[in-house]
Short mmCIF file of C-alpha atoms in Angstrom, two decimals:
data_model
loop_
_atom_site.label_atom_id
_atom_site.label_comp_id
_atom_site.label_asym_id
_atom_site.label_seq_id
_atom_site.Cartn_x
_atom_site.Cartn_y
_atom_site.Cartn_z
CA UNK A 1 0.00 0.00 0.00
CA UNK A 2 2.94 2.03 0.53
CA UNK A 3 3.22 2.75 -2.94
CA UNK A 4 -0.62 4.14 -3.59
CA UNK A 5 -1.00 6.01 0.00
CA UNK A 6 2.51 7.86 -0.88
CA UNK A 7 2.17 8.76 -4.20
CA UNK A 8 -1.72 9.41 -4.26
CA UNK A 9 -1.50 12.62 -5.90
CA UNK A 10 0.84 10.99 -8.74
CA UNK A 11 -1.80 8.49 -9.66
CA UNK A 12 -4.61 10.56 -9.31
CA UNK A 13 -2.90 12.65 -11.77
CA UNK A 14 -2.23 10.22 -14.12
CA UNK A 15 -5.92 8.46 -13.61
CA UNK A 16 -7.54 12.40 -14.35
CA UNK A 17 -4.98 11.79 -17.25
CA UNK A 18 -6.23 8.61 -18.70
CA UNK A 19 -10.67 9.61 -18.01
CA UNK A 20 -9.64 12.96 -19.82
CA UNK A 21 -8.20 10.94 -22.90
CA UNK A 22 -10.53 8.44 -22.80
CA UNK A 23 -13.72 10.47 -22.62
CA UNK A 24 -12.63 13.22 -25.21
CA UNK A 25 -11.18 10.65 -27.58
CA UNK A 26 -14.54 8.21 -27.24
CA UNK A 27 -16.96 11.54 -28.53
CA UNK A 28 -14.81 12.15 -31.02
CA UNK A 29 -14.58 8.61 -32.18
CA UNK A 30 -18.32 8.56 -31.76
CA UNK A 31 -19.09 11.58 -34.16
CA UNK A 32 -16.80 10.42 -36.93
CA UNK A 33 -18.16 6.79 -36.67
CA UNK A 34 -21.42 8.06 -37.38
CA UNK A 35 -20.51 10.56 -39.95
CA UNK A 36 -18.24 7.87 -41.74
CA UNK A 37 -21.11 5.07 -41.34
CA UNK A 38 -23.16 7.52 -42.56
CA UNK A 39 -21.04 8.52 -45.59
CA UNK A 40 -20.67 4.44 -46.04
CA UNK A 41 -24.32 3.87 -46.86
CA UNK A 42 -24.58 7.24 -48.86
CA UNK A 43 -26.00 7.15 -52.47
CA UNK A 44 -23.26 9.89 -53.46
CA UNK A 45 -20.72 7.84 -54.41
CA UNK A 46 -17.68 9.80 -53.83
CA UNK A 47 -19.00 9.55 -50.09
CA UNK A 48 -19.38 6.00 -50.09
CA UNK A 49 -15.20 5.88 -51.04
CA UNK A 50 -14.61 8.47 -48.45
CA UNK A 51 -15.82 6.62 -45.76
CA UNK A 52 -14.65 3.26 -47.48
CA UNK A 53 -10.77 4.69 -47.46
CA UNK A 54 -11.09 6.00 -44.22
CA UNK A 55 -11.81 2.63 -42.78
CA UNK A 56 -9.31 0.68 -44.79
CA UNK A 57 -6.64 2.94 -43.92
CA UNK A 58 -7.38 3.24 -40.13
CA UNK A 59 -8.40 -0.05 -39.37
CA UNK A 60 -4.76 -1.78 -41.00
CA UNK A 61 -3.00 1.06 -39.45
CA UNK A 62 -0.95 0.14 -36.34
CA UNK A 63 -1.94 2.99 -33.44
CA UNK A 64 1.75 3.04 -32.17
CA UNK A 65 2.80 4.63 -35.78
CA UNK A 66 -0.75 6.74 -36.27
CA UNK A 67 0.72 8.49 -32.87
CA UNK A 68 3.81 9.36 -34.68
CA UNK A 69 2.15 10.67 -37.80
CA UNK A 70 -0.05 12.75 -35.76
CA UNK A 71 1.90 13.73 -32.60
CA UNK A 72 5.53 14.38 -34.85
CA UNK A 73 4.09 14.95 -38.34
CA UNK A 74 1.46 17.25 -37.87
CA UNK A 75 3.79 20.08 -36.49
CA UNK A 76 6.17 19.80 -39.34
CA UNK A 77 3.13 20.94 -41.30
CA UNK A 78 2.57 24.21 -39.08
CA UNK A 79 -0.27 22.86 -37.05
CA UNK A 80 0.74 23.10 -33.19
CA UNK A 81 -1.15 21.61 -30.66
CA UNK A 82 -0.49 20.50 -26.55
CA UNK A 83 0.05 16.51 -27.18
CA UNK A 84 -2.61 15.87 -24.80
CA UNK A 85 -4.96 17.40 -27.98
CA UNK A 86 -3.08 15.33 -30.75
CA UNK A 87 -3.45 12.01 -28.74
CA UNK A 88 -7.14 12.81 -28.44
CA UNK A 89 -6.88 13.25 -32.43
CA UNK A 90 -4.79 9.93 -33.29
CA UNK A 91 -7.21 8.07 -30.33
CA UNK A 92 -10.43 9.28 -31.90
CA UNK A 93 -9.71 9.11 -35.28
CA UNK A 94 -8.48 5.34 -34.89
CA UNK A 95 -11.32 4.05 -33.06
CA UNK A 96 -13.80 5.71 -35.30
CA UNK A 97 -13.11 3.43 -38.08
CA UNK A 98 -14.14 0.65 -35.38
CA UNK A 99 -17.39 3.04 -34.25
CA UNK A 100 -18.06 2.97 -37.94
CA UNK A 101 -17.92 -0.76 -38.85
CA UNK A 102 -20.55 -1.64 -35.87
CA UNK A 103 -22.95 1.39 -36.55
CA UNK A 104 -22.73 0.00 -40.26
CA UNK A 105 -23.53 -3.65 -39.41
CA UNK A 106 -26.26 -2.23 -37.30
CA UNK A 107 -27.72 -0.60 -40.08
CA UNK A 108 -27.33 -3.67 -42.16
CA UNK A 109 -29.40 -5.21 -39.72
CA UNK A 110 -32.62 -3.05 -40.37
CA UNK A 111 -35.11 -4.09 -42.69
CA UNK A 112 -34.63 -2.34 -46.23
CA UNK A 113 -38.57 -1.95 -46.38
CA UNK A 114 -38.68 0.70 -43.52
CA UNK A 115 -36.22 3.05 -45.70
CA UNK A 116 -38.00 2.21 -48.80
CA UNK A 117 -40.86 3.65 -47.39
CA UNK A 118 -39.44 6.46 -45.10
CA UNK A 119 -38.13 8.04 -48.75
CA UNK A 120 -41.85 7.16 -50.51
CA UNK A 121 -43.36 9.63 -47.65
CA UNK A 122 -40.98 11.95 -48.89
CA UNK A 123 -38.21 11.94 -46.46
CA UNK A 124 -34.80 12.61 -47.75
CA UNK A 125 -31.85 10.41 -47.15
CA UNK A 126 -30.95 12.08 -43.74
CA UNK A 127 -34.19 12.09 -42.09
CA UNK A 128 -34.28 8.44 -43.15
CA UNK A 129 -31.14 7.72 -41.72
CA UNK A 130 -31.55 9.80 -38.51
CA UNK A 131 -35.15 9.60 -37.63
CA UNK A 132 -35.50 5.66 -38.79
CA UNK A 133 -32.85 3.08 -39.70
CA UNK A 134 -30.23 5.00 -36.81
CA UNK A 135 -31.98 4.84 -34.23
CA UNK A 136 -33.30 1.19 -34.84
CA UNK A 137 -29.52 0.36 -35.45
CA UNK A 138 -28.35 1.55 -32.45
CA UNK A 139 -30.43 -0.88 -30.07
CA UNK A 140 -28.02 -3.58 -31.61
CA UNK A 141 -25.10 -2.08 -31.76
CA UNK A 142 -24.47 -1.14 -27.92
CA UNK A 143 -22.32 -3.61 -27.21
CA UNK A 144 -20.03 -3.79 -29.60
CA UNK A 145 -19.50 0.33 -28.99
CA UNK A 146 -19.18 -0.48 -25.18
CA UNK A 147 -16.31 -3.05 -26.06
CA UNK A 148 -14.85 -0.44 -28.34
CA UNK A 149 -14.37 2.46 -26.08
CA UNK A 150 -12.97 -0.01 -23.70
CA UNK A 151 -10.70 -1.17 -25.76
CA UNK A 152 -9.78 2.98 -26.31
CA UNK A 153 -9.39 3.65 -22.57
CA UNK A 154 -6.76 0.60 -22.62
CA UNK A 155 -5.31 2.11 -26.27
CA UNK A 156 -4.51 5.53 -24.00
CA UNK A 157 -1.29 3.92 -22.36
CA UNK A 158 0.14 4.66 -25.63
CA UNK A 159 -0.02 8.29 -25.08
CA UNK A 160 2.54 8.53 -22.03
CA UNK A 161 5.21 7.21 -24.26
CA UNK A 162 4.74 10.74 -25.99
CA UNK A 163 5.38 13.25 -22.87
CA UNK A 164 0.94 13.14 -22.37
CA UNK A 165 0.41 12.62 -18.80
CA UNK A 166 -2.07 9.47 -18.22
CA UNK A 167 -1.86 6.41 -15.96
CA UNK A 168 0.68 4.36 -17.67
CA UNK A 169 2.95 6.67 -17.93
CA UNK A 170 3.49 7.12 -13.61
CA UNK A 171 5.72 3.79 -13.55
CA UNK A 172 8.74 5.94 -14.96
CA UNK A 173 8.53 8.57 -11.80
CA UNK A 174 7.85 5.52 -9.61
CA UNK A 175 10.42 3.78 -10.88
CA UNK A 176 13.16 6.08 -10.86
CA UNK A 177 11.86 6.91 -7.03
CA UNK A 178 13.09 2.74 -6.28
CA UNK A 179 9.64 2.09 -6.05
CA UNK A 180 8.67 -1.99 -6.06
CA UNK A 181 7.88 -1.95 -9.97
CA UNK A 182 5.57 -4.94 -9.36
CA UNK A 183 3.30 -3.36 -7.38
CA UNK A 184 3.71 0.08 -9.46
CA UNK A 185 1.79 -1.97 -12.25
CA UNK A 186 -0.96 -3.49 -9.61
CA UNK A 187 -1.97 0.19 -9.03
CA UNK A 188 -1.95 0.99 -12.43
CA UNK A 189 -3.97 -2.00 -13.47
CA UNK A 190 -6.37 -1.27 -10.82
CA UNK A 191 -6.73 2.27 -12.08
CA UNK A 192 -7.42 0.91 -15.61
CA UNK A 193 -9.72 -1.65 -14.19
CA UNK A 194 -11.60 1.33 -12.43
CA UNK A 195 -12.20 2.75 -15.85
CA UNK A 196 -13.00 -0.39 -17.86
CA UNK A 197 -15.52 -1.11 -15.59
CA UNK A 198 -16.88 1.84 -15.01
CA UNK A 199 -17.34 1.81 -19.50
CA UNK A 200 -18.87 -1.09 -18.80
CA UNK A 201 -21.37 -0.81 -16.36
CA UNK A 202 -22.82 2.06 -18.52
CA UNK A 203 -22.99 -0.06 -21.75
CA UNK A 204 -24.81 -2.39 -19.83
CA UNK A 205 -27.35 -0.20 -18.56
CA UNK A 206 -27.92 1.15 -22.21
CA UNK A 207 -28.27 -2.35 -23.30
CA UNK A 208 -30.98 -3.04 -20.76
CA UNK A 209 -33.02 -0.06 -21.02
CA UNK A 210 -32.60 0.22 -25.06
CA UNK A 211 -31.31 -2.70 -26.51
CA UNK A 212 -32.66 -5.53 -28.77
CA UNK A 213 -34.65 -8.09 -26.15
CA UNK A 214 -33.11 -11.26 -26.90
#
């Protein structure tokens, strides 16, 4: 215990760290997997590819190297940032091809018939997809999303390898202090655990009150 009850205020840091990351990264993953699962079922064409290339391209993309692209590439181009905002971009951006993929086999799973005759009342392709297939498609796809955004909180240890304070990153302090390294990582994994759980206790509560009786 000696470890937690003296450095309290190191963890807690780096846990405010990690909930910052994770929460900012998961909306922004959420908006671009809708707009990209969106753009994926698209009659306009050119969207369709869009959405198509951004998928391909983040999904077979290793997160380790999008951090260096974003987090050392972007300033070469002008655009500086704090790190803590890049890592939100390269965490977002990555899991929204993942956000996309299950909101898109979610829509798959609606019945064609109910757009069919959404756009014969007159409704144009977004009020179809947002007032009808969406919202059906989102009953199904809770948890799948839940797993995803846990799989981002864990994806945030990457970040404290580039100077962004989060949980992970408290074992170099700790360690250079001649803290026990062993239990260093139990409080660590605890504070992950916190999160994870915390994810998915919420996912499950969606899934009960709005998701697909089975």
């Amino acid at each position: 215990m000696d470890v937690l009850t003296e450095n309290f205020s190191l963890y807690g840091k780096g846990f405010l760290g990690t909930v910052e990351l994770t929460v900012y990264a998961s909306l922004l993953a959420l908006v671009l997997g809708f707009l990209m699962a969106s753009f994926r079922v698209a009659p306009v064409g050119s969207f369709r590819v869009f959405g198509t290339v951004w998928v391909t391209v983040l999904r077979n993309t290793p997160l380790t190297l999008l951090f260096f692209a974003v987090l050392l590439g972007l300033p070469r181009f002008g655009l500086v940032l704090p790190f803590e905002v890049f890592a939100v971009l390269a965490l977002g951006c990555y899991t929204s091809a993942f956000i996309c993929e299950a909101l898109r086999s979610g829509i798959n799973t609606v019945p064609k018939g109910q757009g069919e005759a959404a756009r014969s009342l007159g409704m144009s392709f977004g009020q179809t997809l947002g007032t009808v297939v969406l919202p059906q498609a989102f009953r199904s796809v809770i948890p799948p999303i839940g797993s995803t955004l846990i799989a981002l909180a864990k994806n945030s240890a990457i970040a404290g390898a580039f100077s962004v304070n989060e949980l992970l990153g408290t074992y170099k302090t700790l360690n250079e202090l001649g803290y026990s390294i062993i239990w260093t990582f139990v409080w660590i994994a605890v504070g992950y655990l916190i999160i994870t759980l915390s994810i998915s206790a919420l996912f499950n509560v969606l899934e009960k009150r709005y998701g697909v009786a089975r």
